[in-house]
Coordinates of N, CA and C in Angstrom, one line a residue:
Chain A
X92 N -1.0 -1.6 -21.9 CA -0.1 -2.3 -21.1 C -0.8 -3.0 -20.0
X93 N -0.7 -4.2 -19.7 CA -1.3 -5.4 -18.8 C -0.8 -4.9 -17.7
X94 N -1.6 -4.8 -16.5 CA -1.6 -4.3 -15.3 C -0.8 -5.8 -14.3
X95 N -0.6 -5.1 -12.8 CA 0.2 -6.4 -12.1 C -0.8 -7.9 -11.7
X96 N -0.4 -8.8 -12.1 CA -1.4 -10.0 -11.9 C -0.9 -10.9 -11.4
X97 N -2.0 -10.9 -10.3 CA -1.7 -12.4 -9.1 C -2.4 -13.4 -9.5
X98 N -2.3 -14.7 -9.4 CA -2.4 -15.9 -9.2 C -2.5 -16.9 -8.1
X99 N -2.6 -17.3 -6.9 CA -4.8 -17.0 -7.6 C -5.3 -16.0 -7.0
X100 N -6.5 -16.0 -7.2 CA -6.9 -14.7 -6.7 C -7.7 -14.9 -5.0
X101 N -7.9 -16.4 -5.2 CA -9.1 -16.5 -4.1 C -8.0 -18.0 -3.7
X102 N -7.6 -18.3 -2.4 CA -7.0 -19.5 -2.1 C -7.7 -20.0 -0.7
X103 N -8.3 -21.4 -0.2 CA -8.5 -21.6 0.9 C -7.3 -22.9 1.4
X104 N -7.1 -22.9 2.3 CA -6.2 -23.9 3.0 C -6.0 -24.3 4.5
X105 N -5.7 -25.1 5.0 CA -5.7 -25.9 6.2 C -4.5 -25.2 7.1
X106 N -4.6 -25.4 8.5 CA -3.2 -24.5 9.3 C -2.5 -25.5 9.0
X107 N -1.3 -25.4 9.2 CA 0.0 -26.3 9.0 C 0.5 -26.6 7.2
X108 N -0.6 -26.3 6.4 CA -0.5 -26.5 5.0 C 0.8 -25.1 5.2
X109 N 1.6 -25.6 3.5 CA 2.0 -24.0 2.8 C 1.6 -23.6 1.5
X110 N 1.8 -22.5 1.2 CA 1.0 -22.1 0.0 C 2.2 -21.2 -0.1
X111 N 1.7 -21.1 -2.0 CA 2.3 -20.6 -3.2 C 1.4 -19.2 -3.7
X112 N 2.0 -17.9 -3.5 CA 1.3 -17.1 -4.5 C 2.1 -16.6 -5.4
X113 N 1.5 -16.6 -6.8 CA 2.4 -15.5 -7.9 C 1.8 -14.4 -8.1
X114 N 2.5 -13.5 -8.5 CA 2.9 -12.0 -9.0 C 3.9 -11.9 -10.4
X115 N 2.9 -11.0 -11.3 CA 3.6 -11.2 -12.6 C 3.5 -9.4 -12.8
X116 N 4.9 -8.9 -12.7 CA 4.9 -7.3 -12.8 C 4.7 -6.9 -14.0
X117 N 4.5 -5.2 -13.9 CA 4.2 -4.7 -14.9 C 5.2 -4.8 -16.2
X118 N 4.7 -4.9 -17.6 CA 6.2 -5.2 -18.2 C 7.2 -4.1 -18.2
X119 N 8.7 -4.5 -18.1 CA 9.8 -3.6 -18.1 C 9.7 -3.0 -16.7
X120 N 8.8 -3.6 -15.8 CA 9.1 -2.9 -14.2 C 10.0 -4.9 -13.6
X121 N 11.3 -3.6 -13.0 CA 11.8 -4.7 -12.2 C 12.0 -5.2 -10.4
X122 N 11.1 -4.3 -10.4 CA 11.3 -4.0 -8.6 C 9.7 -4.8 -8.2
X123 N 9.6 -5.8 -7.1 CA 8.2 -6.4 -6.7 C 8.5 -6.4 -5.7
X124 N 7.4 -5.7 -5.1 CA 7.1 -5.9 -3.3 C 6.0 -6.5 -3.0
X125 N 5.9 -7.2 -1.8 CA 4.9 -7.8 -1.6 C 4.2 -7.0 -0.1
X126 N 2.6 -7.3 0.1 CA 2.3 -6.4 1.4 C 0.9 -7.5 2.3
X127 N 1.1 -7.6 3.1 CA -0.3 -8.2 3.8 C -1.5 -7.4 4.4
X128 N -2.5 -7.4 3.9 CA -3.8 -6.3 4.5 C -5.2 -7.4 4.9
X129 N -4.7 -7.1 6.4 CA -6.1 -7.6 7.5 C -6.2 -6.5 8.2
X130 N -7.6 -6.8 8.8 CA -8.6 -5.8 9.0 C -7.9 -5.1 10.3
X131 N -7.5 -6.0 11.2 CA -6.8 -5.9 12.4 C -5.5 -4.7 12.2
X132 N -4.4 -5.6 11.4 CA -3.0 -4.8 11.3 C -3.1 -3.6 10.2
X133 N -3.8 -3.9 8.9 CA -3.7 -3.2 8.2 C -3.1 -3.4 7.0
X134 N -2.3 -2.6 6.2 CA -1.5 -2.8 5.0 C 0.0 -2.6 6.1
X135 N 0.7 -4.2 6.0 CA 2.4 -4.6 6.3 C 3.2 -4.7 5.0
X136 N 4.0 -4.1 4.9 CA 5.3 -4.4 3.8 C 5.7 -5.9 4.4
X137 N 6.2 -7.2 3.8 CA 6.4 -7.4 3.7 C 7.9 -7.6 3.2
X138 N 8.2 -8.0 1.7 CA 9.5 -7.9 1.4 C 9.4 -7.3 0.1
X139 N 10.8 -6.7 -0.5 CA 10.8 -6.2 -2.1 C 12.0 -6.8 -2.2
X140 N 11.7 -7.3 -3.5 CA 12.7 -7.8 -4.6 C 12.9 -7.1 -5.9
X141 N 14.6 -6.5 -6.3 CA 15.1 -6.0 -7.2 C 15.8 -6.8 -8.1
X142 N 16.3 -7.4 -9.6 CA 17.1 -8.2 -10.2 C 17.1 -9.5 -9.1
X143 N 15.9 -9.8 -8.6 CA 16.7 -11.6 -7.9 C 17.0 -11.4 -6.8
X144 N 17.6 -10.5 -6.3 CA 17.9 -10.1 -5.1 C 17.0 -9.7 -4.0
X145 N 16.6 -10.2 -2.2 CA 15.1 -9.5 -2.0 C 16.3 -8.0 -1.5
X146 N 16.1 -6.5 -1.2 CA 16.4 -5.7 -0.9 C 15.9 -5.4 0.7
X147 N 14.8 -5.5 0.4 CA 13.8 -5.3 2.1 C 13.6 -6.2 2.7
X148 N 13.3 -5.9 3.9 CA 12.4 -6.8 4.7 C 11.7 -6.6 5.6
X149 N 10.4 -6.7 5.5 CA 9.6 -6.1 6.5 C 9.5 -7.6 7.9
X150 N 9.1 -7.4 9.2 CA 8.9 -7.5 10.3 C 8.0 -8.4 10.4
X151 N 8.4 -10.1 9.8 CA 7.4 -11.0 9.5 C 8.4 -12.1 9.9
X152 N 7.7 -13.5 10.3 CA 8.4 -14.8 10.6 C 9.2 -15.4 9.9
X153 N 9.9 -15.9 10.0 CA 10.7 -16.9 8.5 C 9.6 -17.6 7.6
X154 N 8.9 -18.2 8.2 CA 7.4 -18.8 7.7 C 7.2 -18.2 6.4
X155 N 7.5 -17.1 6.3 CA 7.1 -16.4 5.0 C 8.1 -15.8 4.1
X156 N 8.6 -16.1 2.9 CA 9.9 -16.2 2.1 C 9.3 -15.5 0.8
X157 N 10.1 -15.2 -0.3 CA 9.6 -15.2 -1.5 C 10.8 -15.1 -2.8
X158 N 10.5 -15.1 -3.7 CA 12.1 -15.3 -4.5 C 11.1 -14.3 -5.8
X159 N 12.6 -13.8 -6.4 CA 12.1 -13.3 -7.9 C 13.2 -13.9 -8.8
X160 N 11.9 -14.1 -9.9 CA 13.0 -15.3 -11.1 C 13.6 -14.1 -12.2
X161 N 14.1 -14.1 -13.3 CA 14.8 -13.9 -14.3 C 14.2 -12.9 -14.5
X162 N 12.8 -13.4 -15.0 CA 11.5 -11.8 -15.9 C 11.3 -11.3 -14.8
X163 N 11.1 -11.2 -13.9 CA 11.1 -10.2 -12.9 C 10.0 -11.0 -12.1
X164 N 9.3 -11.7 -12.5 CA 8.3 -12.6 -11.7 C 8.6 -13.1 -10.4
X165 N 7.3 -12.9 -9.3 CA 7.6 -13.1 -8.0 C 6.7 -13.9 -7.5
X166 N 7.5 -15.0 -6.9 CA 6.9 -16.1 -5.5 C 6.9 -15.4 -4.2
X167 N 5.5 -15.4 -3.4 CA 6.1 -15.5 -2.3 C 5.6 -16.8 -1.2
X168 N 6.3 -17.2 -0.3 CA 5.7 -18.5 0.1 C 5.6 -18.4 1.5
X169 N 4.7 -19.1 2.0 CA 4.1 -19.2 3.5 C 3.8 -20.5 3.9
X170 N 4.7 -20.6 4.5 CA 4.8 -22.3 5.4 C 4.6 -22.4 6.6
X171 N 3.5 -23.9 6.8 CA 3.4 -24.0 8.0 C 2.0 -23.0 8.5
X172 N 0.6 -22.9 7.8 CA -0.1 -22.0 8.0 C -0.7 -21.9 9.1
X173 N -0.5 -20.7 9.4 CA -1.7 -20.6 10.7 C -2.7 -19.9 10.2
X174 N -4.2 -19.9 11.8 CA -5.3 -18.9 11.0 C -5.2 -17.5 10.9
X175 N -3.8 -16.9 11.7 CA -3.7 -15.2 11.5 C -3.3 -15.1 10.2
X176 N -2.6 -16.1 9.7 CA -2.1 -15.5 8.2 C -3.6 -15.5 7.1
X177 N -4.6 -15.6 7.2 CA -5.7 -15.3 6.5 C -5.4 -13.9 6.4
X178 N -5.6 -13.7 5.0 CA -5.0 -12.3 4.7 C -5.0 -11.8 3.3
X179 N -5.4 -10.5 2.8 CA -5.3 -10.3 1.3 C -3.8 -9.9 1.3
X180 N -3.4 -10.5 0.3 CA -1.4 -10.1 0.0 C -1.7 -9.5 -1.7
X181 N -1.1 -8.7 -1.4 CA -0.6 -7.6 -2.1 C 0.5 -7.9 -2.8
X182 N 0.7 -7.3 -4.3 CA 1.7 -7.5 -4.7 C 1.4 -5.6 -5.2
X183 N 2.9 -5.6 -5.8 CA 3.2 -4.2 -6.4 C 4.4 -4.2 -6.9
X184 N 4.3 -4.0 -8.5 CA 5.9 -3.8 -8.6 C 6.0 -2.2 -9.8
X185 N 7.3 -1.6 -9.6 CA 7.9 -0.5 -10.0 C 9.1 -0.6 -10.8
X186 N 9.2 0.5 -11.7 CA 9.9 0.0 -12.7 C 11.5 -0.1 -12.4
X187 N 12.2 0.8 -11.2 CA 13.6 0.3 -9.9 C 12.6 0.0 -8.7
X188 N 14.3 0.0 -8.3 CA 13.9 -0.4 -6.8 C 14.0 1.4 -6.1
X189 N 13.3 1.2 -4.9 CA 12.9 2.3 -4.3 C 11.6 2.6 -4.4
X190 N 11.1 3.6 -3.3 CA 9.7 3.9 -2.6 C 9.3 5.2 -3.6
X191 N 10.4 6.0 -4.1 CA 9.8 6.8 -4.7 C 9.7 6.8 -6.0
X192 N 9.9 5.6 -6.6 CA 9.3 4.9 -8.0 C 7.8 4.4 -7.6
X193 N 6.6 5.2 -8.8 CA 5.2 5.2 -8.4 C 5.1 3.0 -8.4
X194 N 4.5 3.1 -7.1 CA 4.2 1.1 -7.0 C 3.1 0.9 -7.8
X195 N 2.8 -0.1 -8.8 CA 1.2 -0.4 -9.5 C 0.7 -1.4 -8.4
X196 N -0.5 -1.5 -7.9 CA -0.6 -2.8 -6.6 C -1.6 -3.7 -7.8
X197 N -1.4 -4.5 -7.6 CA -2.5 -5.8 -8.1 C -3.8 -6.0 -7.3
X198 N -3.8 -6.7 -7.6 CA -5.5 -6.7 -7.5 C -5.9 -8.0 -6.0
X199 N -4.9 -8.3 -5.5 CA -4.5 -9.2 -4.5 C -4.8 -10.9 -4.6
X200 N -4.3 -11.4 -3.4 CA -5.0 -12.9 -3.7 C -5.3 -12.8 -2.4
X201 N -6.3 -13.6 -2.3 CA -7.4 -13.5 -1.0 C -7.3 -15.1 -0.2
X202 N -6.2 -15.3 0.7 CA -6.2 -16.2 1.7 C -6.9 -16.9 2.7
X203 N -7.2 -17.2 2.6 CA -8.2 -18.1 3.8 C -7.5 -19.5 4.1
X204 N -7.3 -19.0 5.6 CA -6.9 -20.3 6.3 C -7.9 -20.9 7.7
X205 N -8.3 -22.2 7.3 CA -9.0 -22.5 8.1 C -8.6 -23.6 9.1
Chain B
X285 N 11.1 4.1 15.4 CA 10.5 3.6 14.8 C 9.7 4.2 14.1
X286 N 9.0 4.5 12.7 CA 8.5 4.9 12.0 C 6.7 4.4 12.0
X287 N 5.8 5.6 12.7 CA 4.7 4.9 12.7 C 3.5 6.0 12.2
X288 N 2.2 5.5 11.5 CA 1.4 6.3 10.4 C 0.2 6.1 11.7
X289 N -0.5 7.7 11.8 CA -1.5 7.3 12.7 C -2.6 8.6 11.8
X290 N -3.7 7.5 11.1 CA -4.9 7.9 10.4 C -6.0 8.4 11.4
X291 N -6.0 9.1 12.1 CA -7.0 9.5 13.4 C -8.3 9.1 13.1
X292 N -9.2 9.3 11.7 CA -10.4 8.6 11.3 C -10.3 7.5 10.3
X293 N -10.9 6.8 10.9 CA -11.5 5.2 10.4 C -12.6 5.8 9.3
X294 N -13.5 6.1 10.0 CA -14.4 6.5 8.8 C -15.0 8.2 8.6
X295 N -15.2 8.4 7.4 CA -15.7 9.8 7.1 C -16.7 9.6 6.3
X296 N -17.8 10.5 6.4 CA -19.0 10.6 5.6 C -19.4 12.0 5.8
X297 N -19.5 12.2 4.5 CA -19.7 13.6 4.3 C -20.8 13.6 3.1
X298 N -21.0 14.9 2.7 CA -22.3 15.0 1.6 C -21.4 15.8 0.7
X299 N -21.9 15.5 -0.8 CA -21.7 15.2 -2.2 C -21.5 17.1 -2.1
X300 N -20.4 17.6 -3.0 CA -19.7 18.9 -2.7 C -19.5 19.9 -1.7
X301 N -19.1 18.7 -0.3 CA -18.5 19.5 0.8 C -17.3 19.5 0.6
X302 N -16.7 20.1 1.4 CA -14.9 20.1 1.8 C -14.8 18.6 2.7
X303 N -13.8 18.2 2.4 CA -13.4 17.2 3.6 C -11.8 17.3 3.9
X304 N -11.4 16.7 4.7 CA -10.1 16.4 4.9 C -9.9 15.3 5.7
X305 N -8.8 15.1 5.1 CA -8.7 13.0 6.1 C -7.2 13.5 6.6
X306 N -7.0 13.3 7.7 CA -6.1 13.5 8.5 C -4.6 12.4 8.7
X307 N -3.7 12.8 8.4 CA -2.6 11.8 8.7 C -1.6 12.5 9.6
X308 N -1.0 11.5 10.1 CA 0.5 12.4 11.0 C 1.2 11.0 11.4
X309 N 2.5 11.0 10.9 CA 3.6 9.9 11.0 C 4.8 10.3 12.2
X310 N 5.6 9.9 12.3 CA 6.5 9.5 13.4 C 7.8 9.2 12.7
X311 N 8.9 10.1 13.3 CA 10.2 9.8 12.3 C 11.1 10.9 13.0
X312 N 12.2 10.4 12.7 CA 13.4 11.4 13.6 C 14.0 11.5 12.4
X313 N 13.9 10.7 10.7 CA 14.6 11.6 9.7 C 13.5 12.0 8.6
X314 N 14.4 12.2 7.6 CA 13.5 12.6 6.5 C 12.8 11.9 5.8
X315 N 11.9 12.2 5.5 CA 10.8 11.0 4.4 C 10.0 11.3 3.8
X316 N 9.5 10.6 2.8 CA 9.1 11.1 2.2 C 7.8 10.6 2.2
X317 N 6.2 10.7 1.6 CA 5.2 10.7 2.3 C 4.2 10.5 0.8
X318 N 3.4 9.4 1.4 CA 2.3 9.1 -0.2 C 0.7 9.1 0.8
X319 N 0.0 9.3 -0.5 CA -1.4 9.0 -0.5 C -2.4 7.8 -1.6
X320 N -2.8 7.0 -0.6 CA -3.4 6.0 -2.0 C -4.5 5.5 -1.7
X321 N -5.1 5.1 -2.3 CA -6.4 5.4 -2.4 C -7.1 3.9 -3.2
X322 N -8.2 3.1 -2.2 CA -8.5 2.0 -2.8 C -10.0 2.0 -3.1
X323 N -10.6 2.2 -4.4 CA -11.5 2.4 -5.0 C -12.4 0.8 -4.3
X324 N -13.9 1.1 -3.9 CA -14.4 -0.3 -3.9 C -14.3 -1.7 -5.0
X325 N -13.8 -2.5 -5.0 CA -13.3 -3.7 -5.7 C -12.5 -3.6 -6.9
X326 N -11.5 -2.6 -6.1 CA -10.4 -1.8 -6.7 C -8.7 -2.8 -6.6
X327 N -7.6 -2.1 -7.1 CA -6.8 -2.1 -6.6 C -6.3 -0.8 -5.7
X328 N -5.2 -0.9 -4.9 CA -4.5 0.3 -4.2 C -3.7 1.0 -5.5
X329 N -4.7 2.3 -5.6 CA -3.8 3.3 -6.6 C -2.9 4.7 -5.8
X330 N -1.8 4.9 -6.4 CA -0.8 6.4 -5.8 C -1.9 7.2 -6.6
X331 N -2.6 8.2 -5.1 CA -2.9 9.2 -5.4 C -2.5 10.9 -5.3
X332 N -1.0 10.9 -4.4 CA 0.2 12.3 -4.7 C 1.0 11.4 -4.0
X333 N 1.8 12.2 -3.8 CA 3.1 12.0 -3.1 C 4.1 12.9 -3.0
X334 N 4.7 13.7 -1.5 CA 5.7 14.2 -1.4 C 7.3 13.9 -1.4
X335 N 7.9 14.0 -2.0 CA 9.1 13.9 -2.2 C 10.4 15.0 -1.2
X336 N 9.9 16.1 -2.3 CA 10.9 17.1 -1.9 C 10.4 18.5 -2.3
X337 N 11.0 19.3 -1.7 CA 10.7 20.5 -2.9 C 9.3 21.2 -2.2
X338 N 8.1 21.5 -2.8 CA 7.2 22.3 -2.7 C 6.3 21.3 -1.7
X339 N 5.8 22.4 -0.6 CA 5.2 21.3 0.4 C 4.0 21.1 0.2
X340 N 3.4 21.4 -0.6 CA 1.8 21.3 -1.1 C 1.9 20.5 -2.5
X341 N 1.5 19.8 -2.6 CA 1.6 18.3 -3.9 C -0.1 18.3 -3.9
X342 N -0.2 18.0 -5.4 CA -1.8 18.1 -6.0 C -2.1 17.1 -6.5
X343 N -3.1 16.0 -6.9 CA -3.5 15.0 -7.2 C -4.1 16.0 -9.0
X344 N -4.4 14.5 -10.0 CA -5.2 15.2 -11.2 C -6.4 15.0 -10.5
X345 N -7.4 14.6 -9.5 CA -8.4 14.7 -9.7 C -9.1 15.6 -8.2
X346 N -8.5 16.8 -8.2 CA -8.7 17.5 -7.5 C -8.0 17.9 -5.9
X347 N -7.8 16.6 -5.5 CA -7.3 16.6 -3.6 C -5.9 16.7 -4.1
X348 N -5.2 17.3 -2.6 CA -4.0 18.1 -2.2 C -3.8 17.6 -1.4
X349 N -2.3 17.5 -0.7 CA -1.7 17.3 0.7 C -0.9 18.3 0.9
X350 N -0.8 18.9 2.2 CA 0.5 19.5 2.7 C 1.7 18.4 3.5
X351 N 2.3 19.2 3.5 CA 3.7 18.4 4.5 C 3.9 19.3 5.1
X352 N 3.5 18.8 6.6 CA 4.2 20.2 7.4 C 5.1 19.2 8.4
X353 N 6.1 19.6 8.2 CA 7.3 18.9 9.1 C 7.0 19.6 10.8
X354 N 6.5 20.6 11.0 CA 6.9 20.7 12.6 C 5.9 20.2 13.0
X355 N 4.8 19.8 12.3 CA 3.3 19.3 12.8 C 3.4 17.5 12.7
X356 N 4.6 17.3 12.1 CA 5.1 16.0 11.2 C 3.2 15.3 11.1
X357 N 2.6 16.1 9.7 CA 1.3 15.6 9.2 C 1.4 16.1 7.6
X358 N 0.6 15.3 7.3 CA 0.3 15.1 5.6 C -1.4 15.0 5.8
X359 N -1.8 15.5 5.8 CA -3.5 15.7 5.9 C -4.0 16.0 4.0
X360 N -4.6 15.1 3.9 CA -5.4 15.4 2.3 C -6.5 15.7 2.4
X361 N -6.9 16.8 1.5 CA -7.7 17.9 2.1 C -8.6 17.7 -0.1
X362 N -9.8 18.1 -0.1 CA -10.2 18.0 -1.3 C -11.3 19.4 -1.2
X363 N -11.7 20.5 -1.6 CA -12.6 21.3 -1.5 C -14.0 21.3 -1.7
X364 N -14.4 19.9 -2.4 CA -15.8 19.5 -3.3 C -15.4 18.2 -3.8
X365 N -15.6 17.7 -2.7 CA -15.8 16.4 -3.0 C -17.4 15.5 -3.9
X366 N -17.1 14.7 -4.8 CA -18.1 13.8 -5.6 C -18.8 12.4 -5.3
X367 N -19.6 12.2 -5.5 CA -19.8 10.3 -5.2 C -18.5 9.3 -5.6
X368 N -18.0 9.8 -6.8 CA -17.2 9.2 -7.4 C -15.8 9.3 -6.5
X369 N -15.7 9.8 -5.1 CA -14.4 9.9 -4.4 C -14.7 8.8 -3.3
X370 N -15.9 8.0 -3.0 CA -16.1 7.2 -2.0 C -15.0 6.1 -2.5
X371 N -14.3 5.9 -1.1 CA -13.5 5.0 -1.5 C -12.5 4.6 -0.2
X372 N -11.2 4.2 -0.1 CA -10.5 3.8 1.4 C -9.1 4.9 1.3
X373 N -8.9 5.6 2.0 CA -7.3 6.2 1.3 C -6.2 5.9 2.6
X374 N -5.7 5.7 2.2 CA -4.3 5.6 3.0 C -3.0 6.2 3.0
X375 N -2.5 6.6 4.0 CA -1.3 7.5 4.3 C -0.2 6.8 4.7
X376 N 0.6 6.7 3.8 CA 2.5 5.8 4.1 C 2.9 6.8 4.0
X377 N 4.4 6.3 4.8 CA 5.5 7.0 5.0 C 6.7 6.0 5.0
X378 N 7.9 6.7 3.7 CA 8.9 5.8 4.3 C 10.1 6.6 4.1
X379 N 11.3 6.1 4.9 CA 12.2 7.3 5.4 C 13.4 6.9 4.3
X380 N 13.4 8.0 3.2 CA 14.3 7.5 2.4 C 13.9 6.8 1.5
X381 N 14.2 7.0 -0.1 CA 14.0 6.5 -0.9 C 14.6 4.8 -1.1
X382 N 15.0 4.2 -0.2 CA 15.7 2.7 0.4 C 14.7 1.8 1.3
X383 N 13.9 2.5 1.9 CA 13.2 2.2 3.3 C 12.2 1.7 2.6
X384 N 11.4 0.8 3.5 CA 9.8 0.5 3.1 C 8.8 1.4 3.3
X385 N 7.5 0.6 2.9 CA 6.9 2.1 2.9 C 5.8 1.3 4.1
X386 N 5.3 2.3 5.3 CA 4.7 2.0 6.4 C 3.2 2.1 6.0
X387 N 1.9 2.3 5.9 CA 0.6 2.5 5.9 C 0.3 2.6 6.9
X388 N -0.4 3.9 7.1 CA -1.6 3.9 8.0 C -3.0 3.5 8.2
X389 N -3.7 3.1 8.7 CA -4.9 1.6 8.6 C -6.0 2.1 7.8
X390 N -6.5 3.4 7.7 CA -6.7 3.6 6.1 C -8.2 4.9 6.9
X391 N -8.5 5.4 5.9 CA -9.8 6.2 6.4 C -10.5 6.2 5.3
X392 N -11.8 5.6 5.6 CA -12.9 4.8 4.9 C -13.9 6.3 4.5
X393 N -13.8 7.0 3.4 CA -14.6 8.0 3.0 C -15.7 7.5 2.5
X394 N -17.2 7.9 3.3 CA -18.0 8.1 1.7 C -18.8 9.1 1.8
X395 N -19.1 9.5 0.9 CA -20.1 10.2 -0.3 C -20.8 10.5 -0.3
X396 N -22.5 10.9 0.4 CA -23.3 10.5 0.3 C -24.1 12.4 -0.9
X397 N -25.3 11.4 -1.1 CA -26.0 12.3 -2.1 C -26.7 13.5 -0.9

């Protein structure tokens, strides 16, 4: 079974640009959370998405949004970039929703904003 | 507020010591409590997790955590540790199977021969 896969894996971009990352869950998992890890803050939750719906939300700007489509596939988007948001993002999805369904994390996509 | 505090950044120890990496969270309810572990040019894998029930939870590849609620810590503890255990581990906590899950900033294990 194909493990969780982000797209891209390596992105550079300008402040003020926005960017697109995908997350493609494990199959028959419907729950995707997304997470931000810099060296500073650490690993942040972000948001999780169940059937389309996001469920959570973690303690982040509007600047940063994300949708889940039909197959369970997840956007998340960041508008308006600044240089803090350089950042490995995380994805992870489980087969419900909830924390104590084991998360598979992906392999991240690696941000750079200059 | 719900907060993870990993007291070591980094550990290094020698190849079949005991170690233990320390965690202790913050919470006025119940929660439940993980360990994971990011292999160098890895992803973040679940390596135990407390739920409920028995307060000692065991990993397959040797390391343990307790949950001791009056100490509110989850410390992962391994008796003989390998080269093959260098790696970043991290301690979340989230309150309720609904909640997110918090990380603590991680404790950087290695290994040496």
């Amino acid at each position: 079974k194909a493990g969780v896969t982000q797209t891209p894996r390596y992105l550079i971009k300008t402040r003020g640009q926005q960017v697109t990352l995908s997350c493609s869950p494990i199959s028959g998992h419907r729950s995707v959370s997304w997470y931000q890890q810099t060296p500073g803050q650490g690993l942040q939750f972000l948001f999780e998405y169940f059937s389309e719906t996001q469920r959570n939300k973690g303690n982040f700007p509007g600047r940063f949004s994300g949708r889940q489509f039909s197959n369970s596939r997840s956007e998340m988007n960041v508008s308006t970039l600044e240089l803090g948001d350089s950042a490995l993002y995380l994805c992870a999805s489980s087969l419900v929703w909830g924390v104590h369904n084991e998360q598979f994390f992906g392999p991240g996509t690696r941000l750079t904003v200059l | 507020a719900q907060s993870v505090t990993q007291l070591d950044s980094q550990v290094p120890v020698f190849e079949e010591a005991p170690v233990e990496l320390r965690c202790n969270y913050s919470s006025s309810v119940s929660v439940y409590l993980f360990w994971y572990v990011q292999y160098p040019n890895q992803g973040l894998q679940l390596l135990l997790k407390y739920l409920s029930g028995s307060t000692l939870v065991e990993s397959i590849n040797g390391f343990e955590a307790e949950f001791n609620k009056s100490q509110t810590s989850f410390h992962l503890r391994k008796p003989s540790v390998h080269i093959s255990d260098t790696a970043e581990y991290f301690c979340a906590v989230s309150e309720g199977s609904q909640g997110n899950l918090i990380f603590g900033k991680g404790t950087k294990l290695s290994v040496k021969p």
